[in-house]
mmCIF file of C-alpha atoms in Angstrom:
data_model
loop_
_atom_site.group_PDB
_atom_site.id
_atom_site.type_symbol
_atom_site.label_atom_id
_atom_site.label_comp_id
_atom_site.label_asym_id
_atom_site.label_seq_id
_atom_site.Cartn_x
_atom_site.Cartn_y
_atom_site.Cartn_z
ATOM 1 C CA MET V 21 -47.935 55.158 11.467
ATOM 2 C CA PRO V 22 -49.592 52.248 13.325
ATOM 3 C CA THR V 23 -53.063 51.309 12.116
ATOM 4 C CA LEU V 24 -56.101 50.574 14.257
ATOM 5 C CA ALA V 25 -55.739 46.904 13.281
ATOM 6 C CA ASN V 26 -52.234 46.875 14.850
ATOM 7 C CA TYR V 27 -53.591 48.029 18.206
ATOM 8 C CA LEU V 28 -56.601 45.695 18.067
ATOM 9 C CA LEU V 29 -54.374 42.716 17.281
ATOM 10 C CA ALA V 30 -51.979 43.620 20.117
ATOM 11 C CA SER V 31 -54.973 43.882 22.449
ATOM 12 C CA GLY V 32 -56.364 40.551 21.205
ATOM 13 C CA ILE V 33 -53.046 38.740 21.632
ATOM 14 C CA LEU V 34 -52.704 40.156 25.156
ATOM 15 C CA PHE V 35 -56.261 38.957 25.918
ATOM 16 C CA ALA V 36 -55.393 35.500 24.560
ATOM 17 C CA VAL V 37 -52.293 35.404 26.794
ATOM 18 C CA GLY V 38 -54.468 36.210 29.822
ATOM 19 C CA LEU V 39 -57.038 33.598 28.767
ATOM 20 C CA GLY V 40 -54.251 31.029 28.453
ATOM 21 C CA GLY V 41 -53.026 31.876 31.936
ATOM 22 C CA VAL V 42 -56.520 31.428 33.391
ATOM 23 C CA MET V 43 -57.012 28.062 31.692
ATOM 24 C CA LEU V 44 -53.542 26.515 31.933
ATOM 25 C CA ARG V 45 -52.114 27.671 35.275
ATOM 26 C CA ARG V 46 -53.047 26.010 38.567
ATOM 27 C CA SER V 47 -51.937 28.582 41.145
ATOM 28 C CA ILE V 48 -54.815 30.838 42.196
ATOM 29 C CA ILE V 49 -52.552 33.923 42.458
ATOM 30 C CA ILE V 50 -51.295 33.485 38.871
ATOM 31 C CA ILE V 51 -54.892 32.994 37.647
ATOM 32 C CA PHE V 52 -55.764 36.288 39.326
ATOM 33 C CA MET V 53 -52.805 38.026 37.608
ATOM 34 C CA SER V 54 -53.979 36.649 34.240
ATOM 35 C CA LEU V 55 -57.435 38.143 34.907
ATOM 36 C CA GLU V 56 -55.754 41.534 35.333
ATOM 37 C CA ILE V 57 -53.963 41.057 31.983
ATOM 38 C CA MET V 58 -57.335 40.397 30.302
ATOM 39 C CA LEU V 59 -58.867 43.554 31.822
ATOM 40 C CA ASN V 60 -55.918 45.598 30.568
ATOM 41 C CA ALA V 61 -56.189 44.133 27.065
ATOM 42 C CA ALA V 62 -59.794 45.380 26.935
ATOM 43 C CA ASN V 63 -58.577 48.800 28.106
ATOM 44 C CA LEU V 64 -56.064 48.940 25.235
ATOM 45 C CA ALA V 65 -58.832 48.302 22.675
ATOM 46 C CA LEU V 66 -60.995 51.031 24.252
ATOM 47 C CA ILE V 67 -58.163 53.598 24.216
ATOM 48 C CA ALA V 68 -57.359 52.733 20.579
ATOM 49 C CA PHE V 69 -60.999 53.236 19.509
ATOM 50 C CA SER V 70 -61.082 56.526 21.446
ATOM 51 C CA ARG V 71 -58.066 57.838 19.481
ATOM 52 C CA TYR V 72 -59.088 56.566 16.039
ATOM 53 C CA GLY V 73 -62.827 57.310 16.100
ATOM 54 C CA LEU V 74 -62.784 61.092 15.832
ATOM 55 C CA VAL V 75 -66.002 63.146 15.523
ATOM 56 C CA SER V 76 -65.281 66.005 13.053
ATOM 57 C CA GLY V 77 -61.610 66.047 13.999
ATOM 58 C CA HIS V 78 -62.201 66.124 17.755
ATOM 59 C CA GLN V 79 -61.535 63.306 20.176
ATOM 60 C CA VAL V 80 -64.466 61.955 22.231
ATOM 61 C CA PHE V 81 -63.376 61.082 25.751
ATOM 62 C CA ASP V 82 -66.178 58.675 26.719
ATOM 63 C CA ALA V 83 -63.981 55.609 26.118
ATOM 64 C CA GLN V 84 -61.231 57.035 28.334
ATOM 65 C CA ILE V 85 -63.812 57.646 31.099
ATOM 66 C CA LEU V 86 -64.868 53.997 30.746
ATOM 67 C CA VAL V 87 -61.211 52.946 31.114
ATOM 68 C CA PHE V 88 -60.981 55.147 34.218
ATOM 69 C CA PHE V 89 -63.974 53.303 35.717
ATOM 70 C CA ILE V 90 -62.551 49.901 34.711
ATOM 71 C CA ILE V 91 -59.248 50.701 36.462
ATOM 72 C CA THR V 92 -61.150 51.739 39.619
ATOM 73 C CA VAL V 93 -63.350 48.626 39.630
ATOM 74 C CA ALA V 94 -60.278 46.441 38.988
ATOM 75 C CA ALA V 95 -58.509 47.970 41.998
ATOM 76 C CA ALA V 96 -61.524 47.187 44.211
ATOM 77 C CA GLU V 97 -61.721 43.689 42.708
ATOM 78 C CA VAL V 98 -58.031 43.008 43.430
ATOM 79 C CA ALA V 99 -58.460 44.077 47.062
ATOM 80 C CA VAL V 100 -61.506 41.851 47.641
ATOM 81 C CA GLY V 101 -60.063 38.923 45.654
ATOM 82 C CA LEU V 102 -56.776 38.909 47.525
ATOM 83 C CA ALA V 103 -58.648 39.078 50.857
ATOM 84 C CA ILE V 104 -60.650 36.007 49.774
ATOM 85 C CA ILE V 105 -57.413 34.223 48.789
ATOM 86 C CA VAL V 106 -55.885 35.013 52.208
ATOM 87 C CA SER V 107 -58.904 33.659 54.117
ATOM 88 C CA LEU V 108 -58.961 30.605 51.805
ATOM 89 C CA TYR V 109 -55.292 30.006 52.569
ATOM 90 C CA ARG V 110 -56.007 30.289 56.302
ATOM 91 C CA ALA V 111 -58.725 27.645 56.043
ATOM 92 C CA ARG V 112 -56.964 25.195 53.683
ATOM 93 C CA GLN V 113 -53.196 26.021 53.657
ATOM 94 C CA THR V 114 -53.085 25.835 49.847
ATOM 95 C CA THR V 115 -53.402 28.110 46.805
ATOM 96 C CA HIS V 116 -53.521 25.285 44.293
ATOM 97 C CA VAL V 117 -56.894 25.134 42.516
ATOM 98 C CA GLU V 118 -56.906 21.336 42.202
ATOM 99 C CA ASP V 119 -56.794 21.043 46.008
ATOM 100 C CA LEU V 120 -59.844 23.325 46.357
ATOM 101 C CA ASP V 121 -62.500 20.996 44.966
ATOM 102 C CA THR V 122 -65.139 20.971 47.738
ATOM 103 C CA LEU V 123 -67.767 22.501 45.436
ATOM 104 C CA LYS V 124 -66.887 20.197 42.546
ATOM 105 C CA PHE V 125 -69.665 17.877 41.405
ATOM 106 C CA MET J 24 -41.304 57.213 15.154
ATOM 107 C CA LEU J 25 -44.776 56.372 16.488
ATOM 108 C CA LEU J 26 -44.713 53.099 14.566
ATOM 109 C CA SER J 27 -41.394 51.979 16.060
ATOM 110 C CA ALA J 28 -42.613 53.020 19.531
ATOM 111 C CA PHE J 29 -45.762 50.949 18.971
ATOM 112 C CA TRP J 30 -43.821 47.854 17.875
ATOM 113 C CA PHE J 31 -41.297 48.185 20.707
ATOM 114 C CA PHE J 32 -43.864 48.553 23.483
ATOM 115 C CA ALA J 33 -46.358 46.068 22.002
ATOM 116 C CA THR J 34 -43.622 43.416 21.804
ATOM 117 C CA LEU J 35 -42.528 44.240 25.354
ATOM 118 C CA THR J 36 -46.109 44.053 26.686
ATOM 119 C CA ILE J 37 -46.850 40.692 25.074
ATOM 120 C CA ALA J 38 -43.429 39.226 25.968
ATOM 121 C CA PHE J 39 -43.838 40.135 29.649
ATOM 122 C CA GLY J 40 -47.455 38.904 29.521
ATOM 123 C CA ILE J 41 -46.255 35.526 28.250
ATOM 124 C CA SER J 42 -43.557 35.384 30.914
ATOM 125 C CA VAL J 43 -46.262 35.923 33.579
ATOM 126 C CA ILE J 44 -47.949 32.673 32.556
ATOM 127 C CA LEU J 45 -44.731 30.725 31.908
ATOM 128 C CA LEU J 46 -42.521 31.465 34.945
ATOM 129 C CA ARG J 47 -42.859 29.206 37.982
ATOM 130 C CA ASN J 48 -41.777 31.568 40.763
ATOM 131 C CA PRO J 49 -44.715 33.818 41.877
ATOM 132 C CA VAL J 50 -42.414 36.788 42.609
ATOM 133 C CA SER J 51 -40.964 36.705 39.055
ATOM 134 C CA CYS J 52 -44.525 36.498 37.732
ATOM 135 C CA ALA J 53 -45.503 39.594 39.726
ATOM 136 C CA MET J 54 -42.449 41.539 38.513
ATOM 137 C CA SER J 55 -43.182 40.560 34.879
ATOM 138 C CA LEU J 56 -46.769 41.699 35.383
ATOM 139 C CA ALA J 57 -45.523 45.094 36.641
ATOM 140 C CA MET J 58 -43.306 45.469 33.541
ATOM 141 C CA CYS J 59 -46.258 44.400 31.348
ATOM 142 C CA PHE J 60 -48.418 47.157 32.875
ATOM 143 C CA ILE J 61 -45.680 49.790 32.508
ATOM 144 C CA SER J 62 -45.190 49.039 28.790
ATOM 145 C CA LEU J 63 -48.975 49.020 28.358
ATOM 146 C CA ALA J 64 -49.012 52.522 29.897
ATOM 147 C CA ALA J 65 -46.441 53.544 27.258
ATOM 148 C CA LEU J 66 -48.807 52.181 24.571
ATOM 149 C CA PHE J 67 -51.608 54.327 26.054
ATOM 150 C CA ILE J 68 -49.335 57.372 25.831
ATOM 151 C CA THR J 69 -48.630 56.656 22.128
ATOM 152 C CA LEU J 70 -52.428 56.898 21.716
ATOM 153 C CA ASP J 71 -52.472 60.414 23.310
ATOM 154 C CA ALA J 72 -54.134 59.116 26.499
ATOM 155 C CA THR J 73 -51.573 60.684 28.839
ATOM 156 C CA LEU J 74 -53.749 60.786 31.951
ATOM 157 C CA ILE J 75 -54.859 57.150 31.587
ATOM 158 C CA GLY J 76 -51.226 56.114 31.031
ATOM 159 C CA ILE J 77 -50.112 57.843 34.213
ATOM 160 C CA MET J 78 -53.061 56.367 36.129
ATOM 161 C CA GLN J 79 -52.143 52.933 34.799
ATOM 162 C CA ILE J 80 -48.618 53.275 36.256
ATOM 163 C CA LEU J 81 -49.877 54.705 39.575
ATOM 164 C CA VAL J 82 -52.757 52.279 40.174
ATOM 165 C CA TYR J 83 -51.563 49.055 38.513
ATOM 166 C CA ALA J 84 -47.759 49.146 38.586
ATOM 167 C CA GLY J 85 -47.913 50.894 41.970
ATOM 168 C CA ALA J 86 -50.837 49.943 44.195
ATOM 169 C CA VAL J 87 -52.075 46.654 42.697
ATOM 170 C CA MET J 88 -48.605 45.146 42.254
ATOM 171 C CA VAL J 89 -47.581 46.073 45.799
ATOM 172 C CA LEU J 90 -50.740 44.312 47.011
ATOM 173 C CA PHE J 91 -49.902 41.202 44.949
ATOM 174 C CA LEU J 92 -46.291 41.097 46.215
ATOM 175 C CA PHE J 93 -47.514 41.668 49.778
ATOM 176 C CA ILE J 94 -49.899 38.693 49.535
ATOM 177 C CA ILE J 95 -47.233 36.473 47.889
ATOM 178 C CA MET J 96 -44.818 37.250 50.725
ATOM 179 C CA LEU J 97 -47.529 37.003 53.426
ATOM 180 C CA LEU J 98 -48.546 33.523 52.255
ATOM 181 C CA ASP J 99 -44.865 32.626 51.689
ATOM 182 C CA LEU J 100 -45.574 31.056 48.288
ATOM 183 C CA ARG J 101 -42.630 29.077 46.913
ATOM 184 C CA THR J 102 -41.938 27.947 43.380
ATOM 185 C CA GLU J 103 -44.770 25.694 42.295
ATOM 186 C CA LYS J 104 -44.047 22.020 42.180
ATOM 187 C CA SER J 105 -44.719 21.005 38.614
ATOM 188 C CA ARG J 106 -47.647 18.641 38.494
ATOM 189 C CA ARG J 107 -48.760 16.635 35.516
ATOM 190 C CA LEU J 108 -51.043 18.761 33.336
ATOM 191 C CA ASN J 109 -54.523 17.409 32.786
ATOM 192 C CA PHE J 110 -54.449 16.530 29.066
ATOM 193 C CA GLY J 111 -58.134 17.287 28.396
ATOM 194 C CA THR J 112 -58.170 20.751 29.949
ATOM 195 C CA THR J 113 -54.860 21.694 28.300
ATOM 196 C CA LEU J 114 -56.136 20.632 24.883
ATOM 197 C CA GLY J 115 -59.436 22.462 25.453
ATOM 198 C CA GLY J 116 -57.642 25.629 26.564
ATOM 199 C CA VAL J 117 -55.290 25.657 23.573
ATOM 200 C CA LEU J 118 -58.228 25.040 21.198
ATOM 201 C CA VAL J 119 -60.284 27.900 22.668
ATOM 202 C CA ILE J 120 -57.319 30.297 22.446
ATOM 203 C CA ALA J 121 -56.528 29.266 18.854
ATOM 204 C CA ALA J 122 -60.174 29.690 17.815
ATOM 205 C CA PHE J 123 -60.332 33.115 19.492
ATOM 206 C CA LEU J 124 -57.122 34.346 17.844
ATOM 207 C CA SER J 125 -58.027 33.073 14.368
ATOM 208 C CA MET J 126 -61.504 34.637 14.554
ATOM 209 C CA LEU J 127 -60.105 37.955 15.781
ATOM 210 C CA THR J 128 -57.425 38.075 13.072
ATOM 211 C CA GLN J 129 -60.003 37.302 10.399
ATOM 212 C CA ILE J 130 -62.393 40.043 11.572
ATOM 213 C CA VAL J 131 -59.721 42.710 12.123
ATOM 214 C CA LEU J 132 -57.936 42.097 8.826
ATOM 215 C CA SER J 133 -61.088 41.727 6.695
ATOM 216 C CA ASN J 134 -62.674 45.071 7.642
ATOM 217 C CA PRO J 135 -61.097 48.016 5.719
ATOM 218 C CA GLN J 136 -62.237 50.403 8.488
ATOM 219 C CA PHE J 137 -59.571 48.973 10.769
ATOM 220 C CA ALA J 138 -56.770 49.669 8.259
ATOM 221 C CA GLN J 139 -56.833 53.457 8.800
ATOM 222 C CA THR J 140 -53.708 55.104 10.170
ATOM 223 C CA ILE J 141 -53.818 57.462 13.147
ATOM 224 C CA PRO J 142 -55.968 60.510 12.191
ATOM 225 C CA THR J 143 -54.688 64.004 12.951
ATOM 226 C CA LEU J 144 -56.576 65.978 15.571
ATOM 227 C CA ALA J 145 -58.200 69.334 14.729
ATOM 228 C CA LEU J 146 -56.538 70.901 17.791
ATOM 229 C CA PRO J 147 -52.758 70.364 17.646
ATOM 230 C CA THR J 148 -52.222 70.042 21.423
ATOM 231 C CA PRO J 149 -55.316 68.580 23.083
ATOM 232 C CA ASP J 150 -55.548 69.266 26.795
ATOM 233 C CA ASN J 151 -56.124 65.655 27.822
ATOM 234 C CA VAL J 152 -56.564 66.119 31.586
ATOM 235 C CA LYS J 153 -58.913 69.089 31.213
ATOM 236 C CA MET J 154 -61.121 67.328 28.668
ATOM 237 C CA ILE J 155 -61.339 64.138 30.736
ATOM 238 C CA GLY J 156 -62.252 66.192 33.796
ATOM 239 C CA MET J 157 -64.965 68.060 31.859
ATOM 240 C CA THR J 158 -66.451 64.829 30.470
ATOM 241 C CA LEU J 159 -66.233 63.061 33.834
ATOM 242 C CA PHE J 160 -67.968 65.761 35.852
ATOM 243 C CA HIS J 161 -70.483 66.865 33.194
ATOM 244 C CA SER J 162 -71.776 63.603 31.732
ATOM 245 C CA TYR J 163 -70.597 60.991 34.234
ATOM 246 C CA ALA J 164 -71.086 62.643 37.644
ATOM 247 C CA LEU J 165 -73.523 59.969 38.919
ATOM 248 C CA PRO J 166 -71.338 56.953 37.905
ATOM 249 C CA PHE J 167 -68.431 58.774 39.554
ATOM 250 C CA GLU J 168 -70.361 58.932 42.845
ATOM 251 C CA ALA J 169 -71.399 55.287 42.446
ATOM 252 C CA ILE J 170 -67.759 54.235 41.984
ATOM 253 C CA GLY J 171 -66.959 56.002 45.278
ATOM 254 C CA VAL J 172 -69.638 53.943 47.056
ATOM 255 C CA LEU J 173 -68.251 50.805 45.365
ATOM 256 C CA LEU J 174 -64.739 51.539 46.683
ATOM 257 C CA LEU J 175 -66.134 52.149 50.186
ATOM 258 C CA SER J 176 -68.060 48.854 50.171
ATOM 259 C CA ALA J 177 -64.968 47.029 48.852
ATOM 260 C CA THR J 178 -62.941 48.468 51.750
ATOM 261 C CA VAL J 179 -65.551 47.356 54.283
ATOM 262 C CA GLY J 180 -65.748 43.929 52.610
ATOM 263 C CA VAL J 181 -61.982 43.447 52.808
ATOM 264 C CA ILE J 182 -61.984 44.313 56.528
ATOM 265 C CA VAL J 183 -64.824 41.841 57.191
ATOM 266 C CA LEU J 184 -63.090 39.108 55.151
ATOM 267 C CA SER J 185 -59.729 39.492 56.855
ATOM 268 C CA ARG J 186 -61.045 39.189 60.421
ATOM 269 C CA ARG J 187 -59.743 36.094 62.104
ATOM 270 C CA THR J 188 -63.110 34.427 62.664
ATOM 271 C CA LEU J 189 -66.020 34.979 60.306
ATOM 272 C CA ARG J 190 -69.323 35.207 62.104
#
């Protein structure tokens, strides 16, 4: 039987993979995909706590409701983010973050 | 049985996650991300969260990935030309990730509360969908309405952003 630590470590490693993608990749689309991986790693931890933390033998579904809301917000975020990337590409003809340094000090 | 399913799908999820950040072609990255989400949905189902697992496949592996592939093909993104990595940022990134992982491992392995195996439920077959529906519409009716407004404003925002000239 898998322990809670197994799930938390899997979730943490997945989060670290997403964090690595955000910090090491230079294409804005791949950075956006890595953000999605990080959101999903948090979801895995929430679902694991929801299954392991029983109250007198019964499951409490609050964590799963939170995951439901996170999935909805992430869908809205993807739509808006990709629209921003498209209008950025129209203005600059690039998706490489090092070429988008107008706001850099 | 559950343990082998956990190891299989956890390995698959992390392997496809790593291939998302290592592959150079954006389309291969998007396909790896879809596989990562599908195996994550399988992990949710091993935790008895059937509805969330199905939603994960429908929303992420379905809608979100189609949107990503659509944008990749609309912008006609090719394989990235490999540029020289900035040494400072690479070193900083690797250090932050190593610190995060070592701290997490220490905390998770030191606390005996996290070493418990999966507890058995009082009801043998929990009606997942029914219970989530009850919780959602009893305790979380107002956030549910708010999320509807959020989706509407996101839709309007996307339409405004994708007009040809912003005024």
